[in-house]
Coordinates of C-alpha atoms in Angstrom, one line a residue:
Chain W
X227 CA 39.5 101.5 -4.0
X228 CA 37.5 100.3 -1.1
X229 CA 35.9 103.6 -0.8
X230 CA 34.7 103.6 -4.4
X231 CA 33.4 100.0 -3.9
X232 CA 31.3 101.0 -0.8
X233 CA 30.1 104.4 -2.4
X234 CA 29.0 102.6 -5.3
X235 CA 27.1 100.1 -2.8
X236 CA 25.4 102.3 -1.0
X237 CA 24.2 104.7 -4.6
X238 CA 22.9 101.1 -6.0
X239 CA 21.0 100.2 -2.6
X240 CA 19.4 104.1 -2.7
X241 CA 18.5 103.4 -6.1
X242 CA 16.9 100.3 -5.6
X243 CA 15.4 101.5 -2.2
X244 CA 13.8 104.4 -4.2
X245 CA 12.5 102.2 -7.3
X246 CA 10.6 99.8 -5.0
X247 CA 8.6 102.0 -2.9
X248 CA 5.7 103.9 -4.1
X249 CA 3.6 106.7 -2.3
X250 CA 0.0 107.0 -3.6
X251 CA -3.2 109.1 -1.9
X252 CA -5.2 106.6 0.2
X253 CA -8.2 108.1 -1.9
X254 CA -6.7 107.5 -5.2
X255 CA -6.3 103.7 -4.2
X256 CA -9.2 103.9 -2.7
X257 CA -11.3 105.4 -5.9
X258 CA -9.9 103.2 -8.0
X259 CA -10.9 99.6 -6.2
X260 CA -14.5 100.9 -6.1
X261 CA -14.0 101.9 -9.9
X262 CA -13.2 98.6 -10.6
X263 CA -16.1 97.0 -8.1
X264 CA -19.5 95.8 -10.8
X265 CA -22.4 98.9 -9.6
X266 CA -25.3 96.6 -10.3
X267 CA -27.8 99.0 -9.7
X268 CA -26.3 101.1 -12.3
X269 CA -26.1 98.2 -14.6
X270 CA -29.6 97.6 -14.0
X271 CA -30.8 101.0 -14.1
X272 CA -29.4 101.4 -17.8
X273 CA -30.2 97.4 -18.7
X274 CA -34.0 98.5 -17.9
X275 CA -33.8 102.1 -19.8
X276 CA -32.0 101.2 -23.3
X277 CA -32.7 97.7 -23.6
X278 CA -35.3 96.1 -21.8
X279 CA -38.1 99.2 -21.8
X280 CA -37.1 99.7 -26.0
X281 CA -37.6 96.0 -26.7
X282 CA -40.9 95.1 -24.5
X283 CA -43.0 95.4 -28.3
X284 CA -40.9 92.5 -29.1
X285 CA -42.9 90.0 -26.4
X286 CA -45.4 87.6 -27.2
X287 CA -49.0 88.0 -27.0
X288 CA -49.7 85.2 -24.0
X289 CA -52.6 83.2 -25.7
X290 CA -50.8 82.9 -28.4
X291 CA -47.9 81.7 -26.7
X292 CA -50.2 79.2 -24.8
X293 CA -51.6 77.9 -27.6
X294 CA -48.2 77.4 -29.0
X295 CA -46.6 75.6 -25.8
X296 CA -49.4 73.4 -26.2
X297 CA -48.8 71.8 -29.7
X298 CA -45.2 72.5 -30.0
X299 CA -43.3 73.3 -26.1
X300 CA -39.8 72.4 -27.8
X301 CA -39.7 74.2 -30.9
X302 CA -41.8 77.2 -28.8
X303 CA -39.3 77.0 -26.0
X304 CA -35.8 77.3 -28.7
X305 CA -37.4 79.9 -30.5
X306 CA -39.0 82.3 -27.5
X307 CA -37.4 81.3 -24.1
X308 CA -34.0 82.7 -22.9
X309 CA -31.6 82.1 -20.2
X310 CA -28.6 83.1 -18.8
X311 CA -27.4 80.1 -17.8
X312 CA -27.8 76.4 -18.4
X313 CA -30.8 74.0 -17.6
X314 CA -34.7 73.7 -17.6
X315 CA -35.7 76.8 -16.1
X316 CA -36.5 79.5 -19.1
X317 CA -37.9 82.6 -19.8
X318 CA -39.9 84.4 -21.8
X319 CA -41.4 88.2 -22.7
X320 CA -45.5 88.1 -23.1
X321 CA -48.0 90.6 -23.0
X322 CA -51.4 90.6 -22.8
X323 CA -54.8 92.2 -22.3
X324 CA -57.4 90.8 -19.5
X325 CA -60.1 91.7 -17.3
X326 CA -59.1 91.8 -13.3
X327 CA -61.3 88.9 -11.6
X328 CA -60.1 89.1 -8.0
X329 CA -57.1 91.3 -6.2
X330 CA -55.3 89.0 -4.0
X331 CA -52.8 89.5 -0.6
X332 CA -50.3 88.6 -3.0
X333 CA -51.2 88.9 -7.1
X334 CA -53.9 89.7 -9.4
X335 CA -55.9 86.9 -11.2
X336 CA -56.5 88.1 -14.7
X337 CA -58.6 86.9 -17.2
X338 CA -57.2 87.1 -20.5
X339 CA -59.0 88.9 -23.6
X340 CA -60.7 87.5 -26.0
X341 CA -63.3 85.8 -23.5
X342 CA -63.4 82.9 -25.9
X343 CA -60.1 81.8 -25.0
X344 CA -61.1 81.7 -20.9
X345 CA -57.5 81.7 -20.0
X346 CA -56.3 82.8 -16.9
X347 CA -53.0 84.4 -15.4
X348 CA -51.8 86.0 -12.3
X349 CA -49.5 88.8 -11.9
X350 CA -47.0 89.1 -9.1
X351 CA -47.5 92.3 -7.4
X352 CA -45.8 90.3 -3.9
X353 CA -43.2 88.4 -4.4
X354 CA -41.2 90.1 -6.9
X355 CA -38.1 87.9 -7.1
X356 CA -36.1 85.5 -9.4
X357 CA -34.0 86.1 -12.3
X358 CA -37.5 86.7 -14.9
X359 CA -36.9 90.1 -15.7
X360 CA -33.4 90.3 -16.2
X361 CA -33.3 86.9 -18.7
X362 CA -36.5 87.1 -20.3
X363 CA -35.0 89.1 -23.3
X364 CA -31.8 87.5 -24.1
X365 CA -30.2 91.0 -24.1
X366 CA -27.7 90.1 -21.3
X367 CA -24.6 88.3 -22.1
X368 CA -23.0 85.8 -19.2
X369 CA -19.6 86.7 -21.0
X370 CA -20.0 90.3 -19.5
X371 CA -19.6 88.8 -15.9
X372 CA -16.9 87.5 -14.0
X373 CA -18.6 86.9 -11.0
X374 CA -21.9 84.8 -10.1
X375 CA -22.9 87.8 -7.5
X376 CA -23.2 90.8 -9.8
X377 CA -25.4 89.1 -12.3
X378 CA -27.6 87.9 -9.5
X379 CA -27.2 91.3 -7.9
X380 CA -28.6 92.3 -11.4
X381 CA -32.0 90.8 -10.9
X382 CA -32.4 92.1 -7.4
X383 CA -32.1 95.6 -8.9
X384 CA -34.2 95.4 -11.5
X385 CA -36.7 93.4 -9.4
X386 CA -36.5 96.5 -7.0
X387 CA -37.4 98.7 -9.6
X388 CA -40.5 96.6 -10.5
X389 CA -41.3 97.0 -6.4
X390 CA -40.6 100.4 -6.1
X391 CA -41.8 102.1 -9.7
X392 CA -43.6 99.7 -11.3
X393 CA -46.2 98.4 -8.8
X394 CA -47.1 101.3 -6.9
X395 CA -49.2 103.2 -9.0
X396 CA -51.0 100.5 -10.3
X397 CA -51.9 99.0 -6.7
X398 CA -53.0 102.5 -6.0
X399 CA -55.7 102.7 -8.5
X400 CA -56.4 99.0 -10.0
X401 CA -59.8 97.5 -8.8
X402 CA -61.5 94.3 -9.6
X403 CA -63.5 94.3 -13.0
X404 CA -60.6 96.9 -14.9
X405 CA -59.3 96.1 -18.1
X406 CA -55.6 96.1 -17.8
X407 CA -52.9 95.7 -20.5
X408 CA -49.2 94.2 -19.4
X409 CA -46.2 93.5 -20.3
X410 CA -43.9 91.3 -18.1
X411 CA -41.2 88.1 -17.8
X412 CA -42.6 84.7 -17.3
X413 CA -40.3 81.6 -16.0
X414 CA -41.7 77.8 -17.2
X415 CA -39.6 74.4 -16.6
X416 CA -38.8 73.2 -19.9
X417 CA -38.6 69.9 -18.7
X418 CA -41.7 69.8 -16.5
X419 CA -44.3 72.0 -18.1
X420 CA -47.0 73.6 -16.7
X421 CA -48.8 76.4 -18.1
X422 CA -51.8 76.1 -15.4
X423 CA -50.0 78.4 -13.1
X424 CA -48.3 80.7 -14.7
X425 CA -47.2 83.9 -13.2
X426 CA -46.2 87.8 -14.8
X427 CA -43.7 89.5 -13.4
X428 CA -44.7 93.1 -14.7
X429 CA -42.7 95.4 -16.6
X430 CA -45.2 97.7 -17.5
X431 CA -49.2 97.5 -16.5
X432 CA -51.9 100.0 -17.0
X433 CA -55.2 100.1 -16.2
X434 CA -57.1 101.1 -19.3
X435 CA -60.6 102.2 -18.3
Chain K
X79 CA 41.0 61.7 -30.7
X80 CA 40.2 64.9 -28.4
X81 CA 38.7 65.4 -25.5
X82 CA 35.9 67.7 -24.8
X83 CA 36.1 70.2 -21.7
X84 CA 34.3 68.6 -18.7
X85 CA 31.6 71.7 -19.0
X86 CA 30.9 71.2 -22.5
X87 CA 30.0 67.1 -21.6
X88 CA 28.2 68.5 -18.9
X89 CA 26.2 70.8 -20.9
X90 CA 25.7 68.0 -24.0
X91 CA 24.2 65.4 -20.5
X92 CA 21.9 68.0 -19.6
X93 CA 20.5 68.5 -22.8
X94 CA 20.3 64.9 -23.8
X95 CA 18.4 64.5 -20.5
X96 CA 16.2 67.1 -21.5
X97 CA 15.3 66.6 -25.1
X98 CA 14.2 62.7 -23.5
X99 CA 12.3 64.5 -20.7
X100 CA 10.4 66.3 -23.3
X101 CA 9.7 63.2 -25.5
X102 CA 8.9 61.3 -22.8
X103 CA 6.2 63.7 -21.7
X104 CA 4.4 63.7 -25.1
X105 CA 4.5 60.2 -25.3
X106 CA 2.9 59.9 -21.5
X107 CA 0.6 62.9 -22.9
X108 CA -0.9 61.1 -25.4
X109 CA -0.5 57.7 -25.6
X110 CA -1.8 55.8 -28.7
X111 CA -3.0 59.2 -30.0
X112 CA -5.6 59.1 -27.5
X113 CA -5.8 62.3 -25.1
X114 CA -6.4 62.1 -21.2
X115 CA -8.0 64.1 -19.4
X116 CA -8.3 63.7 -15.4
X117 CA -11.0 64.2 -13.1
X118 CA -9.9 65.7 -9.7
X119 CA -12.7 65.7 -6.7
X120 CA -13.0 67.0 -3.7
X121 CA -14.5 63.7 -2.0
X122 CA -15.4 60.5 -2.8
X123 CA -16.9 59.7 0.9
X124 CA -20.2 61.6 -0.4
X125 CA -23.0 60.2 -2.8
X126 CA -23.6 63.7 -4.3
X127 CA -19.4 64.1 -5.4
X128 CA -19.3 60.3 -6.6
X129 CA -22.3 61.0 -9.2
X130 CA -20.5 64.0 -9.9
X131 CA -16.9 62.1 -10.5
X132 CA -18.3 59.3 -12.4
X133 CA -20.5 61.0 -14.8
X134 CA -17.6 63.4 -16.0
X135 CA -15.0 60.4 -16.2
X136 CA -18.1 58.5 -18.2
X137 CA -18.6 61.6 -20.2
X138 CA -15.2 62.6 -21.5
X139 CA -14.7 58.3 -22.2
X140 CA -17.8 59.0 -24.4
X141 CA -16.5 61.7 -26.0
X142 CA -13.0 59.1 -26.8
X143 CA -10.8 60.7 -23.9
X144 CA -9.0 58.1 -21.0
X145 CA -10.1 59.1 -18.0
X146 CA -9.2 59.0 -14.3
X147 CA -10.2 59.8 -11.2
X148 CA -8.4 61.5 -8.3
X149 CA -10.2 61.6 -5.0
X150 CA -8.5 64.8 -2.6
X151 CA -10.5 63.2 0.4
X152 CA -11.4 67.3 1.3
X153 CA -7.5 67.5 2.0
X154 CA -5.9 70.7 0.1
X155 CA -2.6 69.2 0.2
X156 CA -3.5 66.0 -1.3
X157 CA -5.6 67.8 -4.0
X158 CA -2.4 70.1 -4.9
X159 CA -0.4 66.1 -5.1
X160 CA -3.5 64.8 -7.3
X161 CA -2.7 68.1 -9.7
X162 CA 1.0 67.2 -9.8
X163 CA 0.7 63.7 -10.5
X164 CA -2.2 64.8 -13.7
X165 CA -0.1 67.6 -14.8
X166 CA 3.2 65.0 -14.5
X167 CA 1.4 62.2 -15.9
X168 CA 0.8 64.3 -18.9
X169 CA -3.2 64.5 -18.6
X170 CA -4.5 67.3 -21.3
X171 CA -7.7 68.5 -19.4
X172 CA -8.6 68.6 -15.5
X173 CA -12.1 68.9 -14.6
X174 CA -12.2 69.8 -11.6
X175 CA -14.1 70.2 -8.0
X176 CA -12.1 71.6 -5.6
X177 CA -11.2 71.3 -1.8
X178 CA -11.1 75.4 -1.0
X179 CA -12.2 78.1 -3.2
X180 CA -9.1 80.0 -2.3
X181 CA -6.5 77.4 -1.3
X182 CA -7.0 75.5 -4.8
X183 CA -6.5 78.6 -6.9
X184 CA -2.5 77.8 -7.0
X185 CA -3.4 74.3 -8.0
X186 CA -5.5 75.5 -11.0
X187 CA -2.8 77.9 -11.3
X188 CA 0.0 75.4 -11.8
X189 CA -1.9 73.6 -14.6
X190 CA -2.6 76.9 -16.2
X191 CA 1.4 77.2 -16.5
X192 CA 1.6 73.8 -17.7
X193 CA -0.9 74.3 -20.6
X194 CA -3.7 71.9 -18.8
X195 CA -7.0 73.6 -19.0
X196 CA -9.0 73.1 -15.9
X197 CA -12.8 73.3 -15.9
X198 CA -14.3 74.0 -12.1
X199 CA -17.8 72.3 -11.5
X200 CA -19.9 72.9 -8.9
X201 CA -17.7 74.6 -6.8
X202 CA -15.6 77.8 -7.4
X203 CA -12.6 79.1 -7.0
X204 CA -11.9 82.5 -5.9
X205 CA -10.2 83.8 -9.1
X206 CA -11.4 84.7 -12.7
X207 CA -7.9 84.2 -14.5
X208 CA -6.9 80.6 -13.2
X209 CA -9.9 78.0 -14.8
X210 CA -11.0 78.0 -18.3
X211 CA -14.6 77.8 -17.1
X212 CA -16.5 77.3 -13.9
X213 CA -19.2 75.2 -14.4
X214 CA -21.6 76.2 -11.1
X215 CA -25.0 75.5 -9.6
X216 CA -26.8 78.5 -9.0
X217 CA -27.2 78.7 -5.5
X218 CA -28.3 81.9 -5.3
X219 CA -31.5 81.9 -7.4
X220 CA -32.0 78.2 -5.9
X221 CA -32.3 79.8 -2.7
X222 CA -34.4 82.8 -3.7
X223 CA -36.9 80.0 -5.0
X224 CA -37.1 78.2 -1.8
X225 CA -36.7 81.7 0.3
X226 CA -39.9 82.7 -1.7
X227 CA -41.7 78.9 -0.5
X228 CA -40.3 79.5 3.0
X229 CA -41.9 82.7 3.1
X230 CA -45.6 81.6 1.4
X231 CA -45.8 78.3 3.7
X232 CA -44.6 80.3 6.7
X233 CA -47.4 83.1 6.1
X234 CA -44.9 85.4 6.5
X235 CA -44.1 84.8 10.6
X236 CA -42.5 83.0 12.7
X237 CA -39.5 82.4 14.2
X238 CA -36.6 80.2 12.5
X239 CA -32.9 78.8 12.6
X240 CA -30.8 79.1 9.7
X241 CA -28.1 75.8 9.7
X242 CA -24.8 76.9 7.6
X243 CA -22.6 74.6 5.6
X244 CA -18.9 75.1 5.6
X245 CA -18.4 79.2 6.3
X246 CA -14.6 78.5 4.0
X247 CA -17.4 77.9 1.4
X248 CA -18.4 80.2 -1.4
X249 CA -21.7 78.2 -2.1
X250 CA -22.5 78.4 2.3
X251 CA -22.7 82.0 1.4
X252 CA -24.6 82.2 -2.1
X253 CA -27.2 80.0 -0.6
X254 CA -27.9 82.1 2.8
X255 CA -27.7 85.6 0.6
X256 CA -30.2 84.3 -2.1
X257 CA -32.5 82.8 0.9
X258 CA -32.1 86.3 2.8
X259 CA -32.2 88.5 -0.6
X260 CA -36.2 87.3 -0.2
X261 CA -36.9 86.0 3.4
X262 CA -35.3 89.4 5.1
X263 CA -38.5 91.4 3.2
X264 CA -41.1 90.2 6.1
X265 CA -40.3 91.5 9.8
X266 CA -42.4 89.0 10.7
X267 CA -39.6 85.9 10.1
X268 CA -37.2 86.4 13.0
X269 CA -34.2 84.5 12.4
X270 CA -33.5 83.9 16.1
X271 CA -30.2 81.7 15.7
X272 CA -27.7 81.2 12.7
X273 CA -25.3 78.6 13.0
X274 CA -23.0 76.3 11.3
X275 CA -22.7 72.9 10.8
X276 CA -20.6 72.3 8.0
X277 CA -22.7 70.7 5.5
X278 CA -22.2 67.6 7.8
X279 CA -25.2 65.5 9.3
X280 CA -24.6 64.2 12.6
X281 CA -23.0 67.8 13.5
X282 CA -26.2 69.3 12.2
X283 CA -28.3 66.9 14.3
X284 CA -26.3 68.0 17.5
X285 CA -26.5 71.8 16.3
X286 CA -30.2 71.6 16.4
X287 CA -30.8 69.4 19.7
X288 CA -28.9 72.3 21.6
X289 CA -30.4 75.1 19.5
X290 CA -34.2 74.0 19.8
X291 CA -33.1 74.0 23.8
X292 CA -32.5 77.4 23.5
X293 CA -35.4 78.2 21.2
X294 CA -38.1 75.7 21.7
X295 CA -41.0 78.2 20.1
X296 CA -38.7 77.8 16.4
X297 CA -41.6 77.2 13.6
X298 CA -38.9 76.4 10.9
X299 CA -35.6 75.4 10.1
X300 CA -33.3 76.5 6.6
X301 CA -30.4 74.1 6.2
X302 CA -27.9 75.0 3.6
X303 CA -27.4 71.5 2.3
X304 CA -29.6 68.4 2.2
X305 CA -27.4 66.1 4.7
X306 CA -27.6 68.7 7.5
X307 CA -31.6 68.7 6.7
X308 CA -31.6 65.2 7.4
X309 CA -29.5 65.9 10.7
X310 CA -32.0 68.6 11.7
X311 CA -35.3 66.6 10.9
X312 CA -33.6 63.8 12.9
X313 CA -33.5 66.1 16.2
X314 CA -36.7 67.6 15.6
X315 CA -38.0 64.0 15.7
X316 CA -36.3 63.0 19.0
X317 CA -37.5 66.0 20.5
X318 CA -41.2 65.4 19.5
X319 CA -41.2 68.3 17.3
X320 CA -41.2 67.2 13.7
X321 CA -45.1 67.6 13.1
X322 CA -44.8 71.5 14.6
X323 CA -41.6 72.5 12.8
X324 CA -40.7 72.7 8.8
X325 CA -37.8 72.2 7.6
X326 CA -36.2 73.2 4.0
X327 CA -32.9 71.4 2.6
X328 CA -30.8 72.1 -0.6
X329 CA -29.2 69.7 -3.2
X330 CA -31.5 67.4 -3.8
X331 CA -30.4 64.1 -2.1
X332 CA -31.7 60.8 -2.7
X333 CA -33.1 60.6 1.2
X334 CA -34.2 63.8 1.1
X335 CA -36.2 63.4 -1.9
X336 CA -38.0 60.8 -0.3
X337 CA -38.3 62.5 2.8
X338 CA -40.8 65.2 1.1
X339 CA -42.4 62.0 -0.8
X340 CA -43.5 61.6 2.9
X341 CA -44.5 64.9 4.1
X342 CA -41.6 65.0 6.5
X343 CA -39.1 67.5 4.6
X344 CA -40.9 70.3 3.6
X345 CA -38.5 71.6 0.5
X346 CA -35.0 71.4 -1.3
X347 CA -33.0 72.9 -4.1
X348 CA -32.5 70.3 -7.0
X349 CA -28.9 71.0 -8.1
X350 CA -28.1 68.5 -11.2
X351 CA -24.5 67.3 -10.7
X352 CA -25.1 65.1 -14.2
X353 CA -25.9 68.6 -15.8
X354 CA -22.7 70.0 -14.5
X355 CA -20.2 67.2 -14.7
X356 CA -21.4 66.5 -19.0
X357 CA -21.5 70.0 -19.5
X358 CA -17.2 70.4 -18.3
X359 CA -16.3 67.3 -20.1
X360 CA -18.2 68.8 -23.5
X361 CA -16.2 72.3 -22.7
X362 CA -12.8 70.1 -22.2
X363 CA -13.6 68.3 -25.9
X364 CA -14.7 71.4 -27.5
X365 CA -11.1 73.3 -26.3
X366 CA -9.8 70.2 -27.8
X367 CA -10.8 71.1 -31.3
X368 CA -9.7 74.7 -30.9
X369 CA -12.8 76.8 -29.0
X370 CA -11.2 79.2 -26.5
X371 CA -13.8 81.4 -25.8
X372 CA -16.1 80.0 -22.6
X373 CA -18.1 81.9 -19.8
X374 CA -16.1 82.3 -17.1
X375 CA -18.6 81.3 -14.8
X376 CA -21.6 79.2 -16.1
X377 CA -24.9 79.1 -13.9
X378 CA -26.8 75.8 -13.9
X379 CA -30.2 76.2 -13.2
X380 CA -31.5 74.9 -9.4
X381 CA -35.1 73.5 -9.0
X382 CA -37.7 74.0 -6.5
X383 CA -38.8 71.0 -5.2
X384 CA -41.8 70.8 -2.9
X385 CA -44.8 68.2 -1.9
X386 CA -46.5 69.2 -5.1
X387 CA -44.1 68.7 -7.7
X388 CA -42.0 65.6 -5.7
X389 CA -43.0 62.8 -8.6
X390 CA -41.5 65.0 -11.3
X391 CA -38.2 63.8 -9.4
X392 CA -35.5 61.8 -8.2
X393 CA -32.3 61.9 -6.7
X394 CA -29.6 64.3 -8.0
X395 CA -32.1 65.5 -10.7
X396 CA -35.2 64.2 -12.7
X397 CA -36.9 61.5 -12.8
X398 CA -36.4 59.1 -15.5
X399 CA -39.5 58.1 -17.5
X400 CA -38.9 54.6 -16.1
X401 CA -38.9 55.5 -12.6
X402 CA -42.3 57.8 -12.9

């Protein structure tokens, strides 16, 4: 009888030995946590292909939205700014049509058409940075992210792409006196605004004579 | 008359006990209809955390929820009590600011299990399935904004010390990466020392005394919180330096604020606990009435603020038109 008892023992520890240890590949495991890791520059690359390039007819001409901040910033700011997240800073998708009055280290100064409304802007072509491009069109949703680090990891790739396709050829060929047409994120403090200063971050920019 | 078997009276105790347990938790819960909701912070030995405490506790008594306060005096142990005593005490909501991104997880996770939502605010813990929403600063795109001013006012060279808060600290980390994401583009900014001092002044004072002995050519100087800018500008002063080398801060603290009213700070990160602290308390009324969908993680927006924008501000966020 004690035989039986011990046999059965030892078949139940086997059986539970063999249930509670698993052997996987090391490249399986491994495949699957980078599966599961966010690839921001693939996020971004297919963020700026079938949603931000298709919807850049859908910005705002710049004077108008000037002129628009200037009698009515609230109502202007809830019906074209977006933001990812919470608080004064918002953007906005413009576009525009100027006249290049000086090339700078760091930006272009551009004077916008028509003459008659003598306002000026300056595109980044430096410091291509901050969260403009990736918020400007309300096409990303927060609820998509988990973590704070991919959806800033977002901008930097699609800022990157700006740097490294964007710019380039223009700067190549863009001299002072050109007529250029653009299309770009803008960020203004909704709380303190200032529409002196305000700065493009391109998305598309062509010299067009 | 007959006797019941001793288990059965045994069993009938236990459940008597019970069934009172229960009632007396929903009475505690909700006493005079009126729901509680707790506020549990990291530290009340700060300006920046009491502004934070007190406008969620005033917020959520707005909205017609008692409130109190639990202060964890930075002590993980003494947060996980403070979580014990809410979730006993039959508080609905916690909103919350924890000790330790990763050793308060269990703590959220325990009110999780006892049906208390808990909404995070300005710092994070390390899991997405514990809070109901994480109401953060974002420290990263703060820093990008002042990493793009360190870079303009430095002319892109020089050489410069980075001063790190807490390195336990998720937001130590967001704000170096988001200052590095833009600074680390010019070869000309050598970082030539990177040390912490976490977050605290009088250790970031010492830090930089021994550091500007070992680097006396520095032309700059990050810190990763206001406090420890304070700290550094101190040190710079008492080594006859503070004319020759800038210094950039982050949170936007009273003294600091005033310090670049008078040309002596050269930056900081406006972080708006008010912003934060409201916004959890609204979240914590809105699960109330039945919402259940929130971001997990909610970015609040972080100001530049330099010399030229200064009188837009104030301490812990804007200005108010009476203080302009």
């Amino acid at each position: 009888m004690k035989l039986v008892k011990y046999i059965l023992a030892i078949v139940v520890v086997i059986v539970i030995a063999l249930n509670s240890v698993y052997f996987k590949k090391l490249d399986e495991v491994k495949a699957s946590v980078s599966a599961k890791q966010f690839n921001a520059a693939a996020y971004a690359q297919t963020f700026w292909a079938n949603k931000l390039l298709p919807n850049l007819d859908k910005a705002i001409e710049i004077t108008q939205l000037n002129g628009m901040l200037s009698t009515n910033p609230g109502k202007t700011f809830d019906s074209y700014s977006h933001a990812l997240g919470i608080g004064n800073l918002r953007y906005f998708l413009v576009k525009g049509k100027g006249t290049i009055t000086s090339i700078n280290e760091d930006d272009i100064s551009v004077l916008l058409q028509p003459d008659t409304s003598q306002q000026a802007v300056t595109i980044a072509t430096e410091y291509i940075f901050g969260n403009a491009a990736r918020d400007a069109t309300g096409l990303i949703n927060i609820n998509e992210f988990n973590n704070t680090m991919d959806f800033n990891n977002v901008s930097a790739e699609l800022n990157k792409i700006i740097r490294e396709k964007v710019l380039p050829p223009f700067k190549q060929k863009v001299k002072k006196g050109n007529t250029i047409e653009f299309t770009g994120a803008i960020e203004l403090n909704k709380e303190h605004l200032d529409i002196s200063k305000i700065e493009v971050i391109p998305v598309s920019i062509m010299s067009i004579e | 008359m007959t006797r019941l078997p001793a288990t059965t009276n045994i069993l009938m105790t236990t459940l008597a006990i019970c069934i009172l347990f229960f009632i007396g938790c929903k009475t505690s819960g909700n006493s005079g209809g009126k729901k509680k909701i707790a506020v549990i912070v990291s530290t009340l030995n700060n300006p920046w955390f009491v502004v934070l405490a007190q406008t969620a506790a005033t917020k959520a008594q707005s909205l017609g929820y008692e409130t109190k306060i639990f202060d964890s005096q930075n002590n993980t142990s003494l947060e996980a009590d403070n979580f014990e005593n809410a979730i006993a005490s039959g508080y609905n909501a916690i909103l919350f600011n924890p000790t330790d991104a990763d050793g308060s997880v269990v703590n959220v996770l325990k009110a999780k299990a006892a049906g208390v939502p808990v909404f995070c605010m300005d710092r994070e813990v390390n899991s997405t399935e514990a809070a109901t929403s994480q109401i953060l600063s974002d420290n990263y795109s703060g820093c990008v904004a002042i990493g793009k001013y360190f870079v303009e006012r430095m002319n892109k060279k020089g050489k410069y010390v980075e001063i790190l808060g807490l390195v336990g600290d998720n937001n130590t980390w967001n704000r170096s990466k988001g200052f590095h994401s833009v600074v680390d583009f010019y070869p000309g900014l050598k970082m030539v020392a990177q040390q912490s001092a976490d977050f605290d002044r009088n250790k970031a004072m010492e830090v930089t005394e021994s550091l500007l002995q070992a680097h006396p050519d520095i032309n700059a100087v990050f810190c990763g919180n206001d406090a420890m800018a304070s700290g550094a500008y101190q040190a710079l002063v008492a080594a006859g330096k503070a004319n020759d080398v800038k210094v950039f801060g982050f949170d936007g603290a009273e003294d600091v604020v005033n310090s670049i009213k008078e040309k002596k700070i050269v930056a900081t990160g406006m972080q708006f606990p008010k912003v934060m602290a409201a916004t959890a308390a609204t979240y914590a009324d809105e699960y109330f009435k039945g919402k259940r969908e929130f971001p997990q993680k909610m970015p609040v927006a972080v100001e530049l603020v330099t010399q030229d924008n200064i009188n837009d501000y104030a301490g812990y966020g804007k200005k108010e038109e009476s203080q302009k």
